[in-house]
Amino acid sequence: MKPIKAVLIEGDGIGPEVTRAVVAIFNAACVPMEWTPHKAGLAALSAGSEVLPAKTIDAIKEYGLALKGPCTTPIGKGFTSVNVGLRKALNLYAAVRPVRSLQGVKTRFENVDIIIIRENTEGLYSGIENEVTPGVVTCMKVATEAACLRIALWAFRFATHRKRKKITVFHKANIMKVTDGLFINCAERIHKKDYPNIDYNTLIIDAGCMRLVQDPSQFDMLLLENLYGDVVSDLCAGLVGGLGVVPGANIGDHGAVFEAVHGSAPDIAGKGIANPLALLMSGVMMLNYVADERDDVSIKKLADKIKNAYNQALADNCKTRDLGGEMGTDAFAKAVIERLGG
Ligand code: ATP
């Protein structure tokens, strides 16, 4: 099998621990990875380079592929988000976050199966904030027709490819009539023009969140602008066991960066108790992405092998503490490795 070349960013906080676990599982599964390690965030700063080194961006551009551990984003002050910077620099405009119930992970609901598509490049994340006068500050929400149409088209294409039935847009166009209005207008245009076969509806986000926690089974795919996508991703993670079990991909037209939805979780960093599953699942998404790109079934088989192994581990009650178990990061990784089979 042709090697799979990808950049590996460990990140910080729990990043190095969970990344190490994922690499060990990939090695044990004989995935032909050729990792090129690069730094970003606090790790890059401590190594004396910029927070998002040009070398890291260039390497991802070269390979078109990266697996990334979480990078801390300071609150209120300090450098701007590495995650946001990377998505912008590489134009990774579509965030994909599948949220599914896992066998062996007890939650309030069974059979949750929602795919969240988040617009990754604009909205309030544009970072345009100003102090108009002392005590008065503003933050600009940006929506462009080009980006709204692009993400809507991407979502409907994805839905078709994955045989999903329905897309729901969460919005607040009753208040933000112009920006959110444009977002839903673009989604509706794409739906009517090219994808009338896929069900489409819109919900005001507050009502949508209430419905999500009452009965998530009524949702199939969610399409959201940047900030709503961030918040609703964590809400949905709570429906299936928390941040330790939700993977993610940031995809553009020329590459993709796979990373867990969770952050660097500084409260548990270095303790060896973080759940590596979300990053492992992101790695499996990465393999499926490469399998699709190359039209190579053998890579898909490797992805399935790892997925079956972690599902079996959970079914056998091998769990980290966030899921109510006792295992540490390495012990869970070992449990997955033991279930990889031949
Ligand atoms: P960010 O602002 O970077 O998105 P966040 O606000 O989503 O971060 P996280 O760093 O993801 O916050 O963590 C929130 C809490 O969830 C952590 O304090 C930690 O207790 C828990 N958590 C997150 N990820 C994991 C994990 N992989 N394993 C176990 N617990 C986790």
CSV table of C-alpha atoms and ligand atoms in Angstrom, one decimal:
chain,number,residue,atom,x,y,z
A,1,MET,CA,0.0,0.0,0.0
A,2,LYS,CA,1.3,3.5,-0.9
A,3,PRO,CA,2.4,5.3,2.3
A,4,ILE,CA,0.0,7.9,3.7
A,5,LYS,CA,2.0,11.1,4.3
A,6,ALA,CA,0.6,13.5,6.9
A,7,VAL,CA,1.7,16.2,9.3
A,8,LEU,CA,1.3,15.4,12.9
A,9,ILE,CA,0.8,18.2,15.4
A,10,GLU,CA,0.8,17.1,19.0
A,11,GLY,CA,-0.6,20.3,20.4
A,12,ASP,CA,-0.4,21.0,24.1
A,13,GLY,CA,-2.3,20.3,27.3
A,14,ILE,CA,-3.6,16.7,26.8
A,15,GLY,CA,-2.5,16.9,23.2
A,16,PRO,CA,0.8,15.0,23.5
A,17,GLU,CA,-0.7,12.2,25.6
A,18,VAL,CA,-3.6,11.5,23.3
A,19,THR,CA,-1.5,11.9,20.1
A,20,ARG,CA,1.0,9.3,21.4
A,21,ALA,CA,-1.8,6.9,22.1
A,22,VAL,CA,-3.3,7.3,18.6
A,23,VAL,CA,0.1,6.9,16.9
A,24,ALA,CA,0.7,3.7,18.9
A,25,ILE,CA,-2.7,2.3,17.8
A,26,PHE,CA,-2.0,3.2,14.1
A,27,ASN,CA,1.4,1.5,14.3
A,28,ALA,CA,-0.2,-1.6,15.9
A,29,ALA,CA,-2.8,-1.7,13.1
A,30,CYS,CA,0.0,-1.5,10.5
A,31,VAL,CA,-1.4,1.7,8.9
A,32,PRO,CA,1.3,2.8,6.5
A,33,MET,CA,1.6,6.3,7.9
A,34,GLU,CA,4.6,8.6,7.2
A,35,TRP,CA,4.2,11.2,9.9
A,36,THR,CA,6.0,14.5,9.7
A,37,PRO,CA,5.9,16.2,13.1
A,38,HIS,CA,5.3,19.9,13.3
A,39,LYS,CA,4.6,22.3,16.1
A,40,ALA,CA,1.8,24.9,16.6
A,41,GLY,CA,0.5,26.9,19.6
A,42,LEU,CA,2.2,26.8,23.0
A,43,ALA,CA,4.6,24.0,21.9
A,44,ALA,CA,5.8,26.3,19.0
A,45,LEU,CA,6.2,29.3,21.3
A,46,SER,CA,8.3,27.3,23.8
A,47,ALA,CA,10.5,26.1,20.9
A,48,GLY,CA,11.1,29.7,20.1
A,49,SER,CA,9.1,30.1,17.0
A,50,GLU,CA,5.9,31.9,16.1
A,51,VAL,CA,2.6,30.5,17.4
A,52,LEU,CA,1.6,29.2,14.0
A,53,PRO,CA,4.9,28.7,12.2
A,54,ALA,CA,5.0,29.1,8.4
A,55,LYS,CA,6.8,25.7,8.3
A,56,THR,CA,3.8,24.0,9.8
A,57,ILE,CA,1.4,25.6,7.3
A,58,ASP,CA,3.6,24.9,4.4
A,59,ALA,CA,4.0,21.2,5.4
A,60,ILE,CA,0.2,20.8,5.6
A,61,LYS,CA,-0.1,22.5,2.2
A,62,GLU,CA,2.4,20.1,0.8
A,63,TYR,CA,0.8,16.9,2.1
A,64,GLY,CA,-2.8,18.1,2.1
A,65,LEU,CA,-3.3,16.2,5.3
A,66,ALA,CA,-2.7,16.6,9.0
A,67,LEU,CA,-3.8,15.0,12.3
A,68,LYS,CA,-3.8,17.6,15.0
A,69,GLY,CA,-3.9,17.5,18.8
A,70,PRO,CA,-5.6,20.4,20.7
A,71,CYS,CA,-3.8,23.7,21.1
A,72,THR,CA,-4.7,26.0,23.9
A,73,THR,CA,-6.5,29.3,23.1
A,74,PRO,CA,-5.9,31.9,25.8
A,75,ILE,CA,-9.0,33.5,27.2
A,76,GLY,CA,-9.4,37.3,27.1
A,77,LYS,CA,-5.8,38.1,26.1
A,78,GLY,CA,-2.7,36.7,24.5
A,79,PHE,CA,-2.3,35.2,21.0
A,80,THR,CA,-5.2,34.5,18.7
A,81,SER,CA,-6.4,31.0,18.3
A,82,VAL,CA,-4.1,28.6,16.5
A,83,ASN,CA,-7.1,26.5,15.5
A,84,VAL,CA,-8.8,29.4,13.9
A,85,GLY,CA,-5.6,30.6,12.3
A,86,LEU,CA,-4.9,27.2,10.7
A,87,ARG,CA,-8.4,26.9,9.3
A,88,LYS,CA,-8.1,30.4,7.8
A,89,ALA,CA,-4.6,30.0,6.4
A,90,LEU,CA,-5.5,26.7,4.7
A,91,ASN,CA,-9.0,27.7,3.8
A,92,LEU,CA,-10.5,24.7,5.6
A,93,TYR,CA,-14.0,26.0,5.4
A,94,ALA,CA,-16.0,23.0,6.3
A,95,ALA,CA,-15.9,21.4,9.8
A,96,VAL,CA,-17.4,18.0,10.0
A,97,ARG,CA,-18.4,16.5,13.3
A,98,PRO,CA,-20.2,13.3,13.5
A,99,VAL,CA,-21.9,12.7,16.8
A,100,ARG,CA,-23.0,9.1,17.4
A,101,SER,CA,-24.1,7.0,20.3
A,102,LEU,CA,-21.5,4.4,21.2
A,103,GLN,CA,-22.2,0.9,22.4
A,104,GLY,CA,-21.2,0.6,26.0
A,105,VAL,CA,-21.4,4.4,26.7
A,106,LYS,CA,-24.5,4.9,28.7
A,107,THR,CA,-26.2,8.3,28.0
A,108,ARG,CA,-29.8,9.6,28.2
A,109,PHE,CA,-30.4,8.8,24.6
A,110,GLU,CA,-29.7,5.8,22.4
A,111,ASN,CA,-29.2,5.9,18.6
A,112,VAL,CA,-28.0,9.5,18.3
A,113,ASP,CA,-26.6,9.9,14.8
A,114,ILE,CA,-26.1,13.5,13.8
A,115,ILE,CA,-23.5,15.1,11.5
A,116,ILE,CA,-22.7,18.7,12.2
A,117,ILE,CA,-21.4,20.8,9.4
A,118,ARG,CA,-19.9,24.1,10.7
A,119,GLU,CA,-18.8,27.0,8.5
A,120,ASN,CA,-15.2,27.5,9.6
A,121,THR,CA,-14.0,30.8,8.2
A,122,GLU,CA,-16.2,33.7,9.1
A,123,GLY,CA,-19.1,34.8,11.4
A,124,LEU,CA,-18.0,36.3,14.7
A,125,TYR,CA,-14.7,34.3,14.4
A,126,SER,CA,-13.4,36.9,12.0
A,127,GLY,CA,-11.8,38.4,15.1
A,128,ILE,CA,-12.7,41.9,14.1
A,129,GLU,CA,-13.1,43.5,17.5
A,130,ASN,CA,-12.8,47.2,18.4
A,131,GLU,CA,-12.9,49.5,21.3
A,132,VAL,CA,-15.0,52.3,20.0
A,133,THR,CA,-14.4,54.4,23.1
A,134,PRO,CA,-13.4,53.3,26.6
A,135,GLY,CA,-16.2,51.1,27.9
A,136,VAL,CA,-17.7,50.5,24.5
A,137,VAL,CA,-16.5,47.5,22.5
A,138,THR,CA,-17.8,45.8,19.3
A,139,CYS,CA,-17.3,42.6,17.5
A,140,MET,CA,-18.1,42.3,13.8
A,141,LYS,CA,-20.0,39.3,12.5
A,142,VAL,CA,-19.0,38.7,8.8
A,143,ALA,CA,-21.0,36.7,6.3
A,144,THR,CA,-20.2,36.7,2.6
A,145,GLU,CA,-22.5,35.2,0.0
A,146,ALA,CA,-19.5,33.3,-1.5
A,147,ALA,CA,-18.7,31.5,1.8
A,148,CYS,CA,-22.4,30.9,2.7
A,149,LEU,CA,-23.0,29.3,-0.7
A,150,ARG,CA,-19.8,27.3,-0.5
A,151,ILE,CA,-20.6,25.7,2.8
A,152,ALA,CA,-24.2,25.0,1.8
A,153,LEU,CA,-23.1,23.4,-1.4
A,154,TRP,CA,-20.5,21.3,0.5
A,155,ALA,CA,-23.1,20.2,3.1
A,156,PHE,CA,-25.7,19.1,0.5
A,157,ARG,CA,-23.0,17.3,-1.5
A,158,PHE,CA,-21.8,15.5,1.6
A,159,ALA,CA,-25.4,14.6,2.5
A,160,THR,CA,-25.8,13.1,-1.0
A,161,HIS,CA,-22.5,11.2,-0.8
A,162,ARG,CA,-23.4,9.8,2.7
A,163,LYS,CA,-27.0,9.1,1.8
A,164,ARG,CA,-28.3,11.4,4.6
A,165,LYS,CA,-31.9,12.5,4.4
A,166,LYS,CA,-32.3,15.9,5.9
A,167,ILE,CA,-30.3,19.1,6.6
A,168,THR,CA,-31.5,21.5,9.3
A,169,VAL,CA,-30.0,25.0,9.6
A,170,PHE,CA,-29.9,26.6,13.0
A,171,HIS,CA,-29.9,30.4,12.9
A,172,LYS,CA,-30.9,33.6,14.6
A,173,ALA,CA,-32.2,35.4,11.6
A,174,ASN,CA,-35.0,36.9,13.5
A,175,ILE,CA,-32.4,39.1,15.3
A,176,MET,CA,-29.4,39.0,12.9
A,177,LYS,CA,-31.6,39.5,9.9
A,178,VAL,CA,-28.8,40.4,7.4
A,179,THR,CA,-26.0,38.0,8.3
A,180,ASP,CA,-28.0,34.9,9.4
A,181,GLY,CA,-30.6,35.9,6.8
A,182,LEU,CA,-27.9,35.6,4.1
A,183,PHE,CA,-26.8,32.2,5.6
A,184,ILE,CA,-30.3,30.7,5.4
A,185,ASN,CA,-31.0,32.3,2.1
A,186,CYS,CA,-27.9,30.7,0.5
A,187,ALA,CA,-28.7,27.3,2.0
A,188,GLU,CA,-32.3,27.5,0.7
A,189,ARG,CA,-31.1,28.5,-2.8
A,190,ILE,CA,-28.7,25.5,-3.0
A,191,HIS,CA,-31.4,23.2,-1.7
A,192,LYS,CA,-34.1,24.4,-4.2
A,193,LYS,CA,-31.8,24.6,-7.2
A,194,ASP,CA,-29.6,21.4,-6.9
A,195,TYR,CA,-30.8,19.2,-4.0
A,196,PRO,CA,-34.6,19.2,-3.7
A,197,ASN,CA,-34.4,15.5,-3.0
A,198,ILE,CA,-32.8,16.2,0.4
A,199,ASP,CA,-35.2,17.4,3.1
A,200,TYR,CA,-34.4,20.9,4.3
A,201,ASN,CA,-35.6,23.0,7.2
A,202,THR,CA,-34.5,25.9,9.4
A,203,LEU,CA,-34.9,26.4,13.2
A,204,ILE,CA,-34.2,29.4,15.4
A,205,ILE,CA,-31.1,28.2,17.3
A,206,ASP,CA,-32.6,28.5,20.8
A,207,ALA,CA,-35.6,26.4,19.9
A,208,GLY,CA,-33.2,24.0,18.0
A,209,CYS,CA,-31.1,23.5,21.1
A,210,MET,CA,-34.2,22.7,23.2
A,211,ARG,CA,-35.3,20.2,20.7
A,212,LEU,CA,-31.9,18.6,20.5
A,213,VAL,CA,-31.8,17.9,24.2
A,214,GLN,CA,-35.5,16.7,24.2
A,215,ASP,CA,-35.2,14.3,21.3
A,216,PRO,CA,-32.0,14.3,19.2
A,217,SER,CA,-33.4,11.5,16.9
A,218,GLN,CA,-35.4,14.2,15.0
A,219,PHE,CA,-32.1,15.6,13.5
A,220,ASP,CA,-30.0,14.1,10.7
A,221,MET,CA,-27.5,16.8,9.6
A,222,LEU,CA,-27.1,20.2,11.1
A,223,LEU,CA,-25.6,23.1,9.1
A,224,LEU,CA,-24.4,26.1,11.2
A,225,GLU,CA,-22.4,29.2,10.9
A,226,ASN,CA,-19.1,29.3,12.8
A,227,LEU,CA,-20.0,30.3,16.4
A,228,TYR,CA,-23.3,28.3,16.5
A,229,GLY,CA,-21.4,25.3,15.2
A,230,ASP,CA,-18.8,25.6,18.0
A,231,VAL,CA,-21.4,25.7,20.7
A,232,VAL,CA,-23.8,23.1,19.3
A,233,SER,CA,-20.9,20.7,18.8
A,234,ASP,CA,-20.2,20.6,22.5
A,235,LEU,CA,-23.9,20.4,23.3
A,236,CYS,CA,-24.2,17.4,21.0
A,237,ALA,CA,-21.0,15.9,22.5
A,238,GLY,CA,-22.9,15.9,25.8
A,239,LEU,CA,-25.7,13.7,24.2
A,240,VAL,CA,-23.3,10.9,23.4
A,241,GLY,CA,-20.8,10.8,26.4
A,242,GLY,CA,-18.9,14.1,26.3
A,243,LEU,CA,-16.0,15.7,24.6
A,244,GLY,CA,-13.8,12.6,24.8
A,245,VAL,CA,-15.9,10.8,22.1
A,246,VAL,CA,-16.5,13.4,19.3
A,247,PRO,CA,-14.1,13.6,16.4
A,248,GLY,CA,-13.8,16.3,13.8
A,249,ALA,CA,-12.4,17.2,10.4
A,250,ASN,CA,-11.6,20.6,8.9
A,251,ILE,CA,-11.8,20.2,5.2
A,252,GLY,CA,-11.0,22.6,2.3
A,253,ASP,CA,-10.7,22.2,-1.4
A,254,HIS,CA,-6.9,21.4,-1.2
A,255,GLY,CA,-6.5,19.6,2.1
A,256,ALA,CA,-7.8,18.5,5.5
A,257,VAL,CA,-6.9,18.7,9.1
A,258,PHE,CA,-8.4,16.2,11.5
A,259,GLU,CA,-8.8,17.0,15.1
A,260,ALA,CA,-11.0,16.2,18.1
A,261,VAL,CA,-13.7,18.7,19.0
A,262,HIS,CA,-12.3,19.0,22.5
A,263,GLY,CA,-9.7,21.6,23.6
A,264,SER,CA,-6.4,21.1,25.4
A,265,ALA,CA,-8.2,20.3,28.8
A,266,PRO,CA,-5.4,21.9,30.9
A,267,ASP,CA,-7.2,20.7,34.1
A,268,ILE,CA,-6.3,17.0,33.3
A,269,ALA,CA,-3.1,17.6,31.2
A,270,GLY,CA,-0.1,15.4,32.1
A,271,LYS,CA,-2.1,13.1,34.4
A,272,GLY,CA,-2.4,10.3,31.9
A,273,ILE,CA,-6.2,10.2,32.2
A,274,ALA,CA,-7.4,11.9,29.1
A,275,ASN,CA,-9.5,9.9,26.7
A,276,PRO,CA,-7.7,9.5,23.4
A,277,LEU,CA,-10.8,8.2,21.6
A,278,ALA,CA,-11.9,11.5,20.1
A,279,LEU,CA,-8.5,11.9,18.4
A,280,LEU,CA,-8.5,8.3,17.4
A,281,MET,CA,-11.9,8.6,15.8
A,282,SER,CA,-10.6,11.7,14.0
A,283,GLY,CA,-7.7,9.6,12.8
A,284,VAL,CA,-10.2,7.0,11.5
A,285,MET,CA,-12.1,9.8,9.7
A,286,MET,CA,-8.7,10.8,8.2
A,287,LEU,CA,-8.2,7.3,6.9
A,288,ASN,CA,-11.7,7.2,5.4
A,289,TYR,CA,-11.0,10.6,3.7
A,290,VAL,CA,-7.8,9.2,2.2
A,291,ALA,CA,-9.6,6.0,1.1
A,292,ASP,CA,-12.2,8.2,-0.7
A,293,GLU,CA,-9.6,10.4,-2.3
A,294,ARG,CA,-7.6,7.4,-3.5
A,295,ASP,CA,-10.6,5.2,-4.1
A,296,ASP,CA,-8.7,2.6,-2.1
A,297,VAL,CA,-10.7,-0.1,-0.2
A,298,SER,CA,-7.7,-1.4,1.7
A,299,ILE,CA,-7.4,1.9,3.6
A,300,LYS,CA,-11.1,1.8,4.4
A,301,LYS,CA,-10.5,-1.7,5.8
A,302,LEU,CA,-7.8,-0.4,8.1
A,303,ALA,CA,-10.1,2.3,9.3
A,304,ASP,CA,-12.8,-0.3,10.0
A,305,LYS,CA,-10.3,-2.5,11.8
A,306,ILE,CA,-9.5,0.4,14.2
A,307,LYS,CA,-13.1,1.3,14.6
A,308,ASN,CA,-14.2,-2.2,15.4
A,309,ALA,CA,-11.3,-2.5,17.9
A,310,TYR,CA,-12.4,0.7,19.8
A,311,ASN,CA,-16.0,-0.3,19.7
A,312,GLN,CA,-15.2,-3.7,21.1
A,313,ALA,CA,-13.0,-2.2,23.8
A,314,LEU,CA,-16.0,0.0,24.9
A,315,ALA,CA,-18.4,-2.9,24.7
A,316,ASP,CA,-16.0,-4.8,27.0
A,317,ASN,CA,-16.2,-1.9,29.4
A,318,CYS,CA,-12.7,-0.6,28.8
A,319,LYS,CA,-13.3,3.1,29.5
A,320,THR,CA,-11.5,6.2,30.6
A,321,ARG,CA,-12.7,8.2,33.6
A,322,ASP,CA,-14.8,10.7,31.6
A,323,LEU,CA,-16.9,7.8,30.5
A,324,GLY,CA,-17.3,6.4,34.0
A,325,GLY,CA,-14.4,3.9,33.7
A,326,GLU,CA,-11.0,3.7,35.5
A,327,MET,CA,-8.5,3.4,32.7
A,328,GLY,CA,-5.8,5.9,31.9
A,329,THR,CA,-4.9,7.0,28.4
A,330,ASP,CA,-2.2,4.4,27.8
A,331,ALA,CA,-4.3,1.5,29.3
A,332,PHE,CA,-7.2,2.4,27.0
A,333,ALA,CA,-4.9,2.5,24.0
A,334,LYS,CA,-3.5,-0.9,25.0
A,335,ALA,CA,-7.1,-2.3,25.2
A,336,VAL,CA,-7.8,-1.1,21.7
A,337,ILE,CA,-4.5,-2.6,20.4
A,338,GLU,CA,-5.4,-5.9,22.0
A,339,ARG,CA,-8.6,-6.0,20.0
A,340,LEU,CA,-7.2,-5.1,16.6
A,341,GLY,CA,-7.2,-8.8,15.7
A,342,GLY,CA,-5.1,-10.2,12.8
B,1,ATP,P1,-11.6,25.0,23.7
B,1,ATP,O1,-12.0,26.4,24.2
B,1,ATP,O2,-10.2,24.9,23.3
B,1,ATP,O3,-12.6,24.5,22.7
B,1,ATP,P2,-13.1,23.7,25.6
B,1,ATP,O4,-13.7,24.9,26.3
B,1,ATP,O5,-14.0,22.9,24.7
B,1,ATP,O6,-11.8,24.1,24.9
B,1,ATP,P3,-11.8,21.5,26.7
B,1,ATP,O7,-10.4,21.8,26.8
B,1,ATP,O8,-12.2,20.7,25.5
B,1,ATP,O9,-12.6,22.8,26.8
B,1,ATP,O10,-12.2,20.7,27.9
B,1,ATP,C1,-13.4,20.9,28.7
B,1,ATP,C2,-13.4,19.8,29.8
B,1,ATP,O11,-13.8,18.6,29.2
B,1,ATP,C3,-12.0,19.6,30.3
B,1,ATP,O12,-11.8,20.4,31.4
B,1,ATP,C4,-11.9,18.2,30.6
B,1,ATP,O13,-12.3,17.9,32.0
B,1,ATP,C5,-13.0,17.5,29.7
B,1,ATP,N1,-12.3,16.9,28.5
B,1,ATP,C6,-12.1,17.5,27.3
B,1,ATP,N2,-11.5,16.6,26.5
B,1,ATP,C7,-11.3,15.5,27.2
B,1,ATP,C8,-10.7,14.2,26.9
B,1,ATP,N3,-10.2,13.9,25.7
B,1,ATP,N4,-10.7,13.3,27.9
B,1,ATP,C9,-11.2,13.5,29.1
B,1,ATP,N5,-11.8,14.7,29.4
B,1,ATP,C10,-11.8,15.7,28.5
